[in-house]
mmCIF file of C-alpha atoms and ligand atoms in Angstrom:
data_model
loop_
_atom_site.group_PDB
_atom_site.id
_atom_site.type_symbol
_atom_site.label_atom_id
_atom_site.label_comp_id
_atom_site.label_asym_id
_atom_site.label_seq_id
_atom_site.Cartn_x
_atom_site.Cartn_y
_atom_site.Cartn_z
ATOM 1 C CA MET C 1024 7.393 5.270 -1.694
ATOM 2 C CA LEU C 1025 6.530 8.299 -1.104
ATOM 3 C CA VAL C 1026 5.904 11.888 -3.233
ATOM 4 C CA ARG C 1027 6.701 15.090 -2.483
ATOM 5 C CA ILE C 1028 6.293 18.422 -4.652
ATOM 6 C CA LYS C 1029 7.171 17.497 -8.601
ATOM 7 C CA ARG C 1030 9.591 14.755 -7.672
ATOM 8 C CA GLY C 1031 8.356 11.223 -5.995
ATOM 9 C CA TRP C 1032 10.276 8.524 -4.838
ATOM 10 C CA GLU C 1033 10.598 5.727 -2.316
ATOM 11 C CA MET C 1034 11.891 5.988 1.389
ATOM 12 C CA PRO C 1035 11.924 3.335 3.914
ATOM 13 C CA GLU C 1036 8.372 3.150 5.583
ATOM 14 C CA ARG C 1037 10.227 4.200 8.678
ATOM 15 C CA LEU C 1038 11.505 7.872 7.190
ATOM 16 C CA ALA C 1039 8.358 8.116 5.686
ATOM 17 C CA THR C 1040 5.932 8.196 8.995
ATOM 18 C CA PRO C 1041 5.613 11.864 9.505
ATOM 19 C CA GLU C 1042 3.698 12.659 6.093
ATOM 20 C CA SER C 1043 1.372 9.456 6.401
ATOM 21 C CA VAL C 1044 0.707 10.260 10.088
ATOM 22 C CA ASN C 1045 -0.184 14.161 8.775
ATOM 23 C CA ALA C 1046 -2.089 12.836 5.564
ATOM 24 C CA ASP C 1047 -3.578 9.925 8.108
ATOM 25 C CA ARG C 1048 -4.737 12.816 10.379
ATOM 26 C CA ARG C 1049 -5.814 14.967 7.895
ATOM 27 C CA ARG C 1050 -8.490 11.858 6.701
ATOM 28 C CA LEU C 1051 -9.593 11.300 10.078
ATOM 29 C CA VAL C 1052 -10.583 14.611 10.502
ATOM 30 C CA GLN C 1053 -13.093 14.101 6.847
ATOM 31 C CA ALA C 1054 -13.692 10.221 8.757
ATOM 32 C CA MET C 1055 -15.299 12.265 11.913
ATOM 33 C CA ALA C 1056 -17.346 15.037 9.787
ATOM 34 C CA LEU C 1057 -18.642 11.679 7.696
ATOM 35 C CA ALA C 1058 -18.880 9.170 10.098
ATOM 36 C CA PRO C 1059 -22.755 10.018 10.980
ATOM 37 C CA LEU C 1060 -23.909 10.661 7.142
ATOM 38 C CA LEU C 1061 -21.849 6.810 6.499
ATOM 39 C CA ALA C 1062 -23.841 5.827 9.328
ATOM 40 C CA ALA C 1063 -27.168 6.353 8.415
ATOM 41 C CA ALA C 1064 -26.292 5.787 4.837
ATOM 42 C CA GLY C 1065 -24.796 1.861 5.175
ATOM 43 C CA PRO C 1066 -27.891 -0.085 4.520
ATOM 44 C CA LEU C 1067 -27.834 1.454 1.057
ATOM 45 C CA LEU C 1068 -24.337 1.437 0.615
ATOM 46 C CA ARG C 1069 -24.379 -2.042 0.980
ATOM 47 C CA PRO C 1070 -26.609 -3.689 -1.751
ATOM 48 C CA ALA C 1071 -24.147 -1.893 -4.376
ATOM 49 C CA ARG C 1072 -21.179 -3.285 -2.945
ATOM 50 C CA ALA C 1073 -22.202 -7.059 -2.771
ATOM 51 C CA ALA C 1074 -23.492 -6.331 -6.314
ATOM 52 C CA ALA C 1075 -20.166 -4.718 -7.971
ATOM 53 C CA GLU C 1076 -18.716 -8.215 -5.794
ATOM 54 C CA GLU C 1077 -21.210 -10.410 -7.897
ATOM 55 C CA ALA C 1078 -20.632 -8.863 -11.461
ATOM 56 C CA ASP C 1079 -17.000 -10.296 -11.034
ATOM 57 C CA PRO C 1080 -17.705 -13.216 -13.250
ATOM 58 C CA SER C 1081 -14.623 -15.363 -12.566
ATOM 59 C CA ARG C 1082 -15.633 -15.953 -9.454
ATOM 60 C CA LEU C 1083 -16.813 -19.296 -10.077
ATOM 61 C CA LEU C 1084 -12.870 -20.399 -11.114
ATOM 62 C CA TYR C 1085 -11.988 -20.126 -7.048
ATOM 63 C CA PRO C 1086 -10.152 -22.034 -5.580
ATOM 64 C CA VAL C 1087 -8.158 -23.716 -7.557
ATOM 65 C CA LYS C 1088 -5.205 -26.504 -7.135
ATOM 66 C CA ARG C 1089 -2.214 -25.445 -5.391
ATOM 67 C CA ASN C 1090 0.753 -26.242 -7.294
ATOM 68 C CA ASP C 1091 2.702 -27.587 -4.010
ATOM 69 C CA ALA C 1092 6.441 -27.385 -5.802
ATOM 70 C CA PHE C 1093 5.829 -23.837 -4.572
ATOM 71 C CA ALA C 1094 6.088 -23.808 -0.914
ATOM 72 C CA LEU C 1095 7.236 -21.346 2.152
ATOM 73 C CA ASP C 1096 9.346 -21.196 4.478
ATOM 74 C CA ARG C 1097 7.192 -18.788 7.631
ATOM 75 C CA PRO C 1098 3.147 -18.390 7.756
ATOM 76 C CA LEU C 1099 0.625 -16.639 5.675
ATOM 77 C CA THR C 1100 0.260 -13.277 6.047
ATOM 78 C CA ASP C 1101 -2.624 -12.089 7.600
ATOM 79 C CA GLU C 1102 -5.526 -11.765 4.471
ATOM 80 C CA GLN C 1103 -6.874 -8.419 5.759
ATOM 81 C CA LEU C 1104 -3.323 -6.389 6.231
ATOM 82 C CA VAL C 1105 -2.814 -7.939 2.226
ATOM 83 C CA THR C 1106 -5.910 -5.546 1.192
ATOM 84 C CA THR C 1107 -5.631 -3.176 3.353
ATOM 85 C CA TYR C 1108 -2.260 -2.119 2.916
ATOM 86 C CA ASN C 1109 -0.844 -1.419 -0.567
ATOM 87 C CA ASN C 1110 1.372 0.497 -3.388
ATOM 88 C CA PHE C 1111 -0.765 0.938 -6.108
ATOM 89 C CA TYR C 1112 -0.213 5.190 -6.703
ATOM 90 C CA GLU C 1113 -2.418 5.677 -9.570
ATOM 91 C CA PHE C 1114 -5.564 5.571 -6.774
ATOM 92 C CA GLY C 1115 -2.429 7.719 -4.090
ATOM 93 C CA SER C 1116 0.837 7.569 -2.766
ATOM 94 C CA HIS C 1117 0.334 5.856 0.478
ATOM 95 C CA LYS C 1118 -0.946 2.410 1.619
ATOM 96 C CA ARG C 1119 -4.560 2.922 2.108
ATOM 97 C CA ILE C 1120 -6.274 3.255 -1.229
ATOM 98 C CA SER C 1121 -8.217 -0.047 -0.765
ATOM 99 C CA GLN C 1122 -11.223 1.533 -0.685
ATOM 100 C CA ILE C 1123 -10.720 3.937 -3.466
ATOM 101 C CA ALA C 1124 -9.559 1.279 -5.729
ATOM 102 C CA GLN C 1125 -12.887 0.117 -5.496
ATOM 103 C CA ARG C 1126 -13.554 2.453 -8.263
ATOM 104 C CA LEU C 1127 -11.412 0.492 -10.890
ATOM 105 C CA PRO C 1128 -13.892 -1.011 -13.360
ATOM 106 C CA ILE C 1129 -12.879 -4.761 -13.841
ATOM 107 C CA ARG C 1130 -14.968 -5.570 -16.613
ATOM 108 C CA PRO C 1131 -14.875 -5.531 -19.357
ATOM 109 C CA TRP C 1132 -11.467 -5.619 -19.513
ATOM 110 C CA THR C 1133 -9.528 -6.297 -22.849
ATOM 111 C CA VAL C 1134 -5.820 -7.190 -23.048
ATOM 112 C CA ARG C 1135 -3.887 -6.417 -25.836
ATOM 113 C CA ILE C 1136 -0.605 -8.552 -27.574
ATOM 114 C CA ASP C 1137 0.800 -6.641 -29.137
ATOM 115 C CA GLY C 1138 4.387 -5.828 -30.551
ATOM 116 C CA MET C 1139 7.150 -7.947 -32.638
ATOM 117 C CA VAL C 1140 4.780 -10.992 -32.226
ATOM 118 C CA GLU C 1141 2.922 -13.378 -34.671
ATOM 119 C CA GLN C 1142 -0.198 -11.390 -34.963
ATOM 120 C CA GLU C 1143 -1.037 -8.920 -32.134
ATOM 121 C CA ARG C 1144 -4.276 -9.088 -30.780
ATOM 122 C CA GLU C 1145 -7.057 -8.018 -28.384
ATOM 123 C CA ILE C 1146 -8.415 -11.122 -25.930
ATOM 124 C CA GLY C 1147 -10.993 -9.844 -23.399
ATOM 125 C CA VAL C 1148 -10.265 -11.168 -19.683
ATOM 126 C CA ASP C 1149 -12.239 -14.368 -19.446
ATOM 127 C CA ASP C 1150 -11.898 -15.293 -22.537
ATOM 128 C CA LEU C 1151 -7.760 -15.204 -21.546
ATOM 129 C CA LEU C 1152 -8.594 -16.715 -18.157
ATOM 130 C CA LYS C 1153 -10.308 -19.692 -20.238
ATOM 131 C CA ALA C 1154 -7.525 -20.410 -22.814
ATOM 132 C CA MET C 1155 -4.552 -20.986 -19.248
ATOM 133 C CA SER C 1156 -5.358 -23.536 -16.715
ATOM 134 C CA LEU C 1157 -5.191 -21.610 -13.473
ATOM 135 C CA GLU C 1158 -3.291 -23.056 -10.436
ATOM 136 C CA GLU C 1159 -2.694 -21.318 -6.617
ATOM 137 C CA ARG C 1160 0.816 -20.584 -5.193
ATOM 138 C CA LEU C 1161 2.455 -19.774 -1.979
ATOM 139 C CA TYR C 1162 5.303 -16.642 -2.465
ATOM 140 C CA ARG C 1163 7.624 -14.566 -1.158
ATOM 141 C CA HIS C 1164 6.730 -10.668 -1.785
ATOM 142 C CA ARG C 1165 9.758 -8.530 -0.819
ATOM 143 C CA CYS C 1166 8.546 -4.784 -1.555
ATOM 144 C CA VAL C 1167 12.149 -2.585 -1.868
ATOM 145 C CA GLU C 1168 10.639 -0.532 1.123
ATOM 146 C CA ALA C 1169 11.657 -3.116 3.333
ATOM 147 C CA TRP C 1170 8.157 -4.734 4.070
ATOM 148 C CA SER C 1171 7.424 -8.546 3.376
ATOM 149 C CA MET C 1172 4.448 -10.882 3.473
ATOM 150 C CA ALA C 1173 3.425 -14.316 2.248
ATOM 151 C CA VAL C 1174 0.696 -14.402 -0.029
ATOM 152 C CA PRO C 1175 -1.272 -17.755 -2.112
ATOM 153 C CA TRP C 1176 -1.901 -15.799 -5.520
ATOM 154 C CA SER C 1177 -3.908 -17.535 -7.810
ATOM 155 C CA GLY C 1178 -3.330 -17.335 -11.773
ATOM 156 C CA PHE C 1179 -1.018 -18.763 -14.521
ATOM 157 C CA PRO C 1180 2.616 -18.874 -15.401
ATOM 158 C CA LEU C 1181 3.917 -15.914 -17.880
ATOM 159 C CA LYS C 1182 5.274 -18.966 -20.110
ATOM 160 C CA ALA C 1183 1.897 -19.907 -21.016
ATOM 161 C CA LEU C 1184 0.965 -16.123 -21.986
ATOM 162 C CA VAL C 1185 4.673 -15.889 -23.740
ATOM 163 C CA GLU C 1186 3.131 -18.711 -25.592
ATOM 164 C CA PHE C 1187 0.413 -17.839 -26.243
ATOM 165 C CA ALA C 1188 1.253 -14.493 -28.472
ATOM 166 C CA GLN C 1189 4.096 -16.349 -30.382
ATOM 167 C CA PRO C 1190 6.853 -13.670 -29.690
ATOM 168 C CA SER C 1191 9.182 -13.963 -33.322
ATOM 169 C CA ALA C 1192 12.480 -14.715 -32.628
ATOM 170 C CA GLY C 1193 14.154 -10.963 -32.223
ATOM 171 C CA ALA C 1194 11.862 -10.085 -29.127
ATOM 172 C CA LYS C 1195 14.371 -9.583 -26.136
ATOM 173 C CA TYR C 1196 11.768 -8.030 -23.966
ATOM 174 C CA LEU C 1197 8.444 -7.937 -22.760
ATOM 175 C CA LYS C 1198 6.743 -4.802 -21.657
ATOM 176 C CA MET C 1199 3.736 -4.910 -19.588
ATOM 177 C CA THR C 1200 1.536 -1.979 -19.079
ATOM 178 C CA SER C 1201 -0.723 -0.852 -16.478
ATOM 179 C CA PHE C 1202 -4.609 1.004 -17.614
ATOM 180 C CA GLN C 1203 -4.722 4.969 -17.224
ATOM 181 C CA ASP C 1204 -7.797 6.573 -16.972
ATOM 182 C CA GLU C 1205 -7.592 9.825 -14.541
ATOM 183 C CA ASP C 1206 -11.141 9.944 -13.863
ATOM 184 C CA VAL C 1207 -11.171 6.769 -11.862
ATOM 185 C CA ALA C 1208 -7.395 7.430 -10.347
ATOM 186 C CA PRO C 1209 -6.871 10.462 -9.263
ATOM 187 C CA GLY C 1210 -2.745 9.574 -8.750
ATOM 188 C CA GLN C 1211 -3.041 9.800 -12.446
ATOM 189 C CA LYS C 1212 -3.773 13.517 -12.163
ATOM 190 C CA ALA C 1213 -0.493 13.856 -10.179
ATOM 191 C CA VAL C 1214 1.036 15.011 -13.983
ATOM 192 C CA TRP C 1215 4.816 14.394 -12.604
ATOM 193 C CA TYR C 1216 4.406 10.747 -12.453
ATOM 194 C CA PRO C 1217 5.034 8.835 -15.496
ATOM 195 C CA TRP C 1218 2.057 7.369 -16.327
ATOM 196 C CA PRO C 1219 1.098 4.361 -17.334
ATOM 197 C CA TYR C 1220 3.214 2.254 -15.118
ATOM 198 C CA VAL C 1221 5.443 0.096 -16.809
ATOM 199 C CA GLU C 1222 7.576 -2.701 -16.111
ATOM 200 C CA GLY C 1223 9.508 -5.150 -18.284
ATOM 201 C CA LEU C 1224 11.065 -8.319 -17.714
ATOM 202 C CA THR C 1225 13.578 -10.165 -20.297
ATOM 203 C CA ILE C 1226 11.956 -12.843 -22.413
ATOM 204 C CA GLU C 1227 14.166 -15.916 -20.645
ATOM 205 C CA GLU C 1228 12.970 -14.176 -16.938
ATOM 206 C CA ALA C 1229 9.197 -14.100 -18.280
ATOM 207 C CA THR C 1230 9.610 -17.572 -18.684
ATOM 208 C CA ASN C 1231 11.250 -18.503 -15.886
ATOM 209 C CA GLU C 1232 9.205 -21.001 -13.819
ATOM 210 C CA LEU C 1233 8.653 -18.378 -10.979
ATOM 211 C CA ALA C 1234 7.125 -15.426 -13.653
ATOM 212 C CA PHE C 1235 3.434 -15.505 -12.654
ATOM 213 C CA ILE C 1236 0.531 -13.803 -13.358
ATOM 214 C CA GLY C 1237 -1.846 -13.552 -10.509
ATOM 215 C CA THR C 1238 -5.486 -13.223 -11.089
ATOM 216 C CA GLY C 1239 -6.579 -14.405 -7.575
ATOM 217 C CA LEU C 1240 -5.357 -14.382 -3.907
ATOM 218 C CA TYR C 1241 -6.890 -16.240 -0.984
ATOM 219 C CA GLY C 1242 -8.411 -18.324 -3.558
ATOM 220 C CA LYS C 1243 -10.749 -15.552 -4.717
ATOM 221 C CA PRO C 1244 -10.627 -13.456 -7.422
ATOM 222 C CA MET C 1245 -7.822 -10.509 -7.277
ATOM 223 C CA PRO C 1246 -9.484 -7.974 -5.217
ATOM 224 C CA LYS C 1247 -9.109 -4.413 -6.890
ATOM 225 C CA GLN C 1248 -6.542 -2.920 -4.590
ATOM 226 C CA ASN C 1249 -4.150 -6.009 -5.190
ATOM 227 C CA GLY C 1250 -4.134 -5.557 -9.892
ATOM 228 C CA ALA C 1251 -7.106 -7.137 -11.078
ATOM 229 C CA PRO C 1252 -8.284 -7.851 -13.022
ATOM 230 C CA LEU C 1253 -4.695 -9.410 -13.443
ATOM 231 C CA ARG C 1254 -0.723 -8.729 -12.440
ATOM 232 C CA LEU C 1255 2.575 -9.763 -12.494
ATOM 233 C CA VAL C 1256 4.446 -11.371 -10.030
ATOM 234 C CA THR C 1257 7.954 -12.331 -9.819
ATOM 235 C CA PRO C 1258 8.652 -12.868 -6.074
ATOM 236 C CA TRP C 1259 12.889 -12.524 -6.333
ATOM 237 C CA LYS C 1260 12.552 -9.141 -7.444
ATOM 238 C CA TYR C 1261 11.191 -6.407 -5.733
ATOM 239 C CA GLY C 1262 7.513 -5.403 -5.667
ATOM 240 C CA PHE C 1263 7.614 -2.231 -7.481
ATOM 241 C CA LYS C 1264 8.154 -4.787 -10.921
ATOM 242 C CA SER C 1265 5.178 -6.734 -10.211
ATOM 243 C CA VAL C 1266 3.005 -4.272 -12.276
ATOM 244 C CA LYS C 1267 -0.794 -4.642 -11.451
ATOM 245 C CA SER C 1268 -4.133 -4.336 -13.824
ATOM 246 C CA VAL C 1269 -2.000 -4.862 -16.855
ATOM 247 C CA VAL C 1270 -4.001 -4.153 -20.018
ATOM 248 C CA ALA C 1271 -0.955 -4.532 -22.696
ATOM 249 C CA PHE C 1272 2.209 -6.943 -23.334
ATOM 250 C CA THR C 1273 4.111 -5.961 -25.749
ATOM 251 C CA PHE C 1274 7.373 -7.858 -26.890
ATOM 252 C CA THR C 1275 10.296 -5.695 -28.211
ATOM 253 C CA ASP C 1276 14.338 -5.787 -28.854
ATOM 254 C CA GLU C 1277 14.397 -2.825 -26.044
ATOM 255 C CA MET C 1278 14.882 -2.730 -22.709
ATOM 256 C CA PRO C 1279 11.565 -0.604 -21.817
ATOM 257 C CA LYS C 1280 11.450 2.378 -19.787
ATOM 258 C CA THR C 1281 9.951 1.647 -16.913
ATOM 259 C CA PHE C 1282 7.730 3.383 -13.988
ATOM 260 C CA TRP C 1283 10.331 3.586 -11.326
ATOM 261 C CA TRP C 1284 13.261 4.050 -13.367
ATOM 262 C CA GLU C 1285 11.849 7.331 -14.978
ATOM 263 C CA ILE C 1286 11.651 8.656 -11.954
ATOM 264 C CA ALA C 1287 14.582 7.910 -10.006
ATOM 265 C CA PRO C 1288 16.605 5.522 -11.872
ATOM 266 C CA ASP C 1289 19.947 5.545 -9.343
ATOM 267 C CA GLU C 1290 17.282 3.731 -7.056
ATOM 268 C CA TYR C 1291 15.397 1.914 -9.187
ATOM 269 C CA GLY C 1292 16.322 0.045 -12.318
ATOM 270 C CA PHE C 1293 15.400 -2.517 -14.477
ATOM 271 C CA TRP C 1294 16.762 -5.525 -12.865
ATOM 272 C CA ALA C 1295 15.267 -4.893 -9.348
ATOM 273 C CA ASN C 1296 16.370 -8.713 -7.864
ATOM 274 C CA VAL C 1297 16.443 -8.978 -4.025
ATOM 275 C CA ASN C 1298 19.625 -8.737 -2.933
ATOM 276 C CA PRO C 1299 20.314 -7.924 1.179
ATOM 277 C CA LYS C 1300 23.757 -7.109 0.477
ATOM 278 C CA VAL C 1301 23.328 -3.988 -2.110
ATOM 279 C CA ASP C 1302 21.537 -1.346 -0.116
ATOM 280 C CA HIS C 1303 19.399 1.011 -1.668
ATOM 281 C CA PRO C 1304 21.395 4.200 -1.576
ATOM 282 C CA ARG C 1305 19.188 5.758 0.965
ATOM 283 C CA TRP C 1306 18.435 2.647 3.642
ATOM 284 C CA SER C 1307 19.817 -0.824 4.186
ATOM 285 C CA GLN C 1308 18.043 -3.867 2.404
ATOM 286 C CA ALA C 1309 19.913 -6.253 4.820
ATOM 287 C CA SER C 1310 17.001 -7.015 6.948
ATOM 288 C CA GLU C 1311 12.321 -6.461 5.877
ATOM 289 C CA ARG C 1312 9.620 -6.219 8.279
ATOM 290 C CA PRO C 1313 6.840 -9.059 7.302
ATOM 291 C CA LEU C 1314 3.298 -7.655 7.622
ATOM 292 C CA GLY C 1315 1.779 -8.095 10.838
ATOM 293 C CA SER C 1316 5.446 -8.343 13.006
ATOM 294 C CA ASP C 1317 6.876 -5.964 14.687
ATOM 295 C CA GLU C 1318 10.237 -7.869 14.124
ATOM 296 C CA ARG C 1319 12.597 -8.049 11.170
ATOM 297 C CA VAL C 1320 13.769 -11.070 9.470
ATOM 298 C CA PRO C 1321 16.493 -10.912 7.197
ATOM 299 C CA THR C 1322 16.113 -10.682 3.805
ATOM 300 C CA LEU C 1323 17.071 -13.602 1.221
ATOM 301 C CA PRO C 1324 19.363 -13.782 -1.393
ATOM 302 C CA PHE C 1325 16.803 -13.687 -4.566
ATOM 303 C CA ASN C 1326 14.332 -13.376 -1.394
ATOM 304 C CA GLY C 1327 14.698 -16.629 -1.312
ATOM 305 C CA TYR C 1328 14.203 -17.986 -5.247
ATOM 306 C CA GLU C 1329 18.444 -18.596 -5.800
ATOM 307 C CA ALA C 1330 17.995 -21.434 -7.137
ATOM 308 C CA GLN C 1331 15.366 -21.084 -9.708
ATOM 309 C CA VAL C 1332 17.103 -17.779 -10.965
ATOM 310 C CA ALA C 1333 20.376 -17.494 -9.577
ATOM 311 C CA HIS C 1334 21.526 -18.506 -13.465
ATOM 312 C CA LEU C 1335 19.709 -15.877 -15.661
ATOM 313 C CA TYR C 1336 22.596 -13.231 -14.361
ATOM 314 C CA LYS C 1337 25.543 -15.251 -14.438
ATOM 315 C CA GLY C 1338 26.587 -13.348 -17.985
ATOM 316 C CA LEU C 1339 25.634 -10.008 -16.645
ATOM 317 C CA GLU C 1340 26.975 -9.416 -13.405
ATOM 318 C CA ALA C 1341 29.976 -7.783 -15.048
ATOM 319 C CA SER C 1342 28.831 -4.961 -16.629
ATOM 320 C CA GLU C 1343 25.819 -4.867 -14.824
ATOM 321 C CA GLY C 1344 27.584 -4.552 -11.966
ATOM 322 C CA ASP C 1345 24.850 -3.510 -8.223
ATOM 323 C CA ARG C 1346 22.680 -2.213 -11.476
ATOM 324 C CA LEU C 1347 20.960 -6.096 -10.874
ATOM 325 C CA TYR C 1348 19.998 -5.477 -7.514
ATOM 326 C CA ARG C 1349 18.076 -2.446 -7.385
HETATM 327 N N1 LIG X 2779 0.642 -0.043 -11.344
HETATM 328 C C1 LIG X 2779 0.859 -0.620 -10.239
HETATM 329 N N2 LIG X 2779 1.354 -1.689 -10.036
HETATM 330 C C2 LIG X 2779 1.948 -1.598 -8.859
HETATM 331 C C3 LIG X 2779 2.145 -0.508 -7.580
HETATM 332 C C4 LIG X 2779 2.008 1.115 -8.443
HETATM 333 O O1 LIG X 2779 2.022 1.490 -7.416
HETATM 334 N N3 LIG X 2779 1.016 1.291 -9.427
HETATM 335 N N4 LIG X 2779 3.180 -0.713 -6.877
HETATM 336 C C5 LIG X 2779 4.396 -1.551 -7.057
HETATM 337 C C6 LIG X 2779 4.513 -2.353 -5.740
HETATM 338 S S1 LIG X 2779 5.723 -0.668 -4.906
HETATM 339 C C7 LIG X 2779 4.373 -3.013 -4.541
HETATM 340 S S2 LIG X 2779 5.189 -3.601 -3.378
HETATM 341 C C8 LIG X 2779 3.442 -3.780 -5.455
HETATM 342 C C9 LIG X 2779 2.072 -3.809 -3.949
HETATM 343 O O2 LIG X 2779 1.019 -5.238 -3.628
HETATM 344 P P1 LIG X 2779 -0.203 -5.536 -3.088
HETATM 345 O O3 LIG X 2779 -0.912 -3.611 -2.840
HETATM 346 O O4 LIG X 2779 -0.962 -6.037 -4.012
HETATM 347 O O5 LIG X 2779 1.180 -6.234 -2.224
HETATM 348 O O6 LIG X 2779 2.474 -3.367 -6.102
HETATM 349 C C10 LIG X 2779 3.135 -3.143 -7.657
HETATM 350 N N5 LIG X 2779 2.644 -3.116 -8.858
HETATM 351 MO MO1 LIG X 2780 7.315 -2.147 -2.959
#
C-alpha cells in the first residue's frame, strides 16, 4: 500500500519500489548522521528496552500448545523477516515500522465489547487472556500486495470471544476497531486516512473455526509491530482484514465501513477473500512472493482454506460477484 499526497491506495511492491527507495535513502542519510550518537548511547538504551520487554505480563503464558489440526504445506517464514517487514499504517505507510512501533503502550490495555450484546463491558487484556484457552496454529498469510508468509500464531478462536460477548440475536456483523493515538502513532497525523483502522466480519465468518485472535507469535507474546496485544487473523482473506491492536469489538446489524474500503472501495472491499482468478484492478493476484524468497508461487483459492470456508459464500456469489474477492 502506498500513499501519494491526499490519497492512499495500495500498489504491488514492484511498482511501489521507486518511492520507498527514496524514503529509505532519506532514512539512511539520517541514520548515518545519527550512527555515532547511537553507538555511544547503546549501553544506555539497552536496559530500557529490556525493561519494556519484561513489562509484558503475558510473557509467562508462552509458548502454548500447538493445535496440529492447522498444518502447513510450506516452511515457516523466518521470524526476523516477519517482525521487521510489516504493514501498520498507524506508524507509517512503508514496511520498516518495527522500531517506531515500540512506542505503542500495551499495558494497561482495555478491550471494549459493545453494541448488540447481552451486556456491554470492558475487560483488561490480561483478564481476557485468562478467560480464553490459548493454542498455537500455523497459518498462511496473503497480503493483497502479493507477498505472503507462513507463521505460528498463538491465541484463541474468535468464536470463543463471540460466545464470551453474548451477542443478541439481531447482530449480523462484528466490527473490530484499532487504537487511536496520534501522539504515539505518527501515521495517524495523516488526516486523509479514515482513522481509526476498522475491520469487520459477518457473525458466520467470525465464528468459523479458522477465525483467530492472535496474541503471540513464534511462541512469544505478540510483537508490537505485529499488532500487540491482540489482532485478528483471517488466513483465507487478504491481510488487510487482519486488524492489529484491537481496542473494541462491536456487534451490529450494519455492514461496517472498513478502513481500506473507505479509501478505495473498488479495490479493497468488505469480503476480500483470496482468489487467484480475480485480479486487483491494477495487478494480478494469480501468484505471490513468499517473504525471504525471490520465486513466486501460485496463489490458492481462499489462500488454501477452501474446504473450511467456501460454504460461507455460496449464496452470495450471484449478488456479490467479484466483490467477494477484493
Ligand atoms: N491497525 C492496522 N492493522 C493492520 C494494518 C494496518 O495498517 N493497521 N495492515 C494490514 C495489512 S495490509 C497486513 S498485510 C497485515 C500485516 O501484518 P504483519 O505486519 O503482522 O505481517 O496487517 C493488517 N492489519
Ligand atoms: Mo496487506
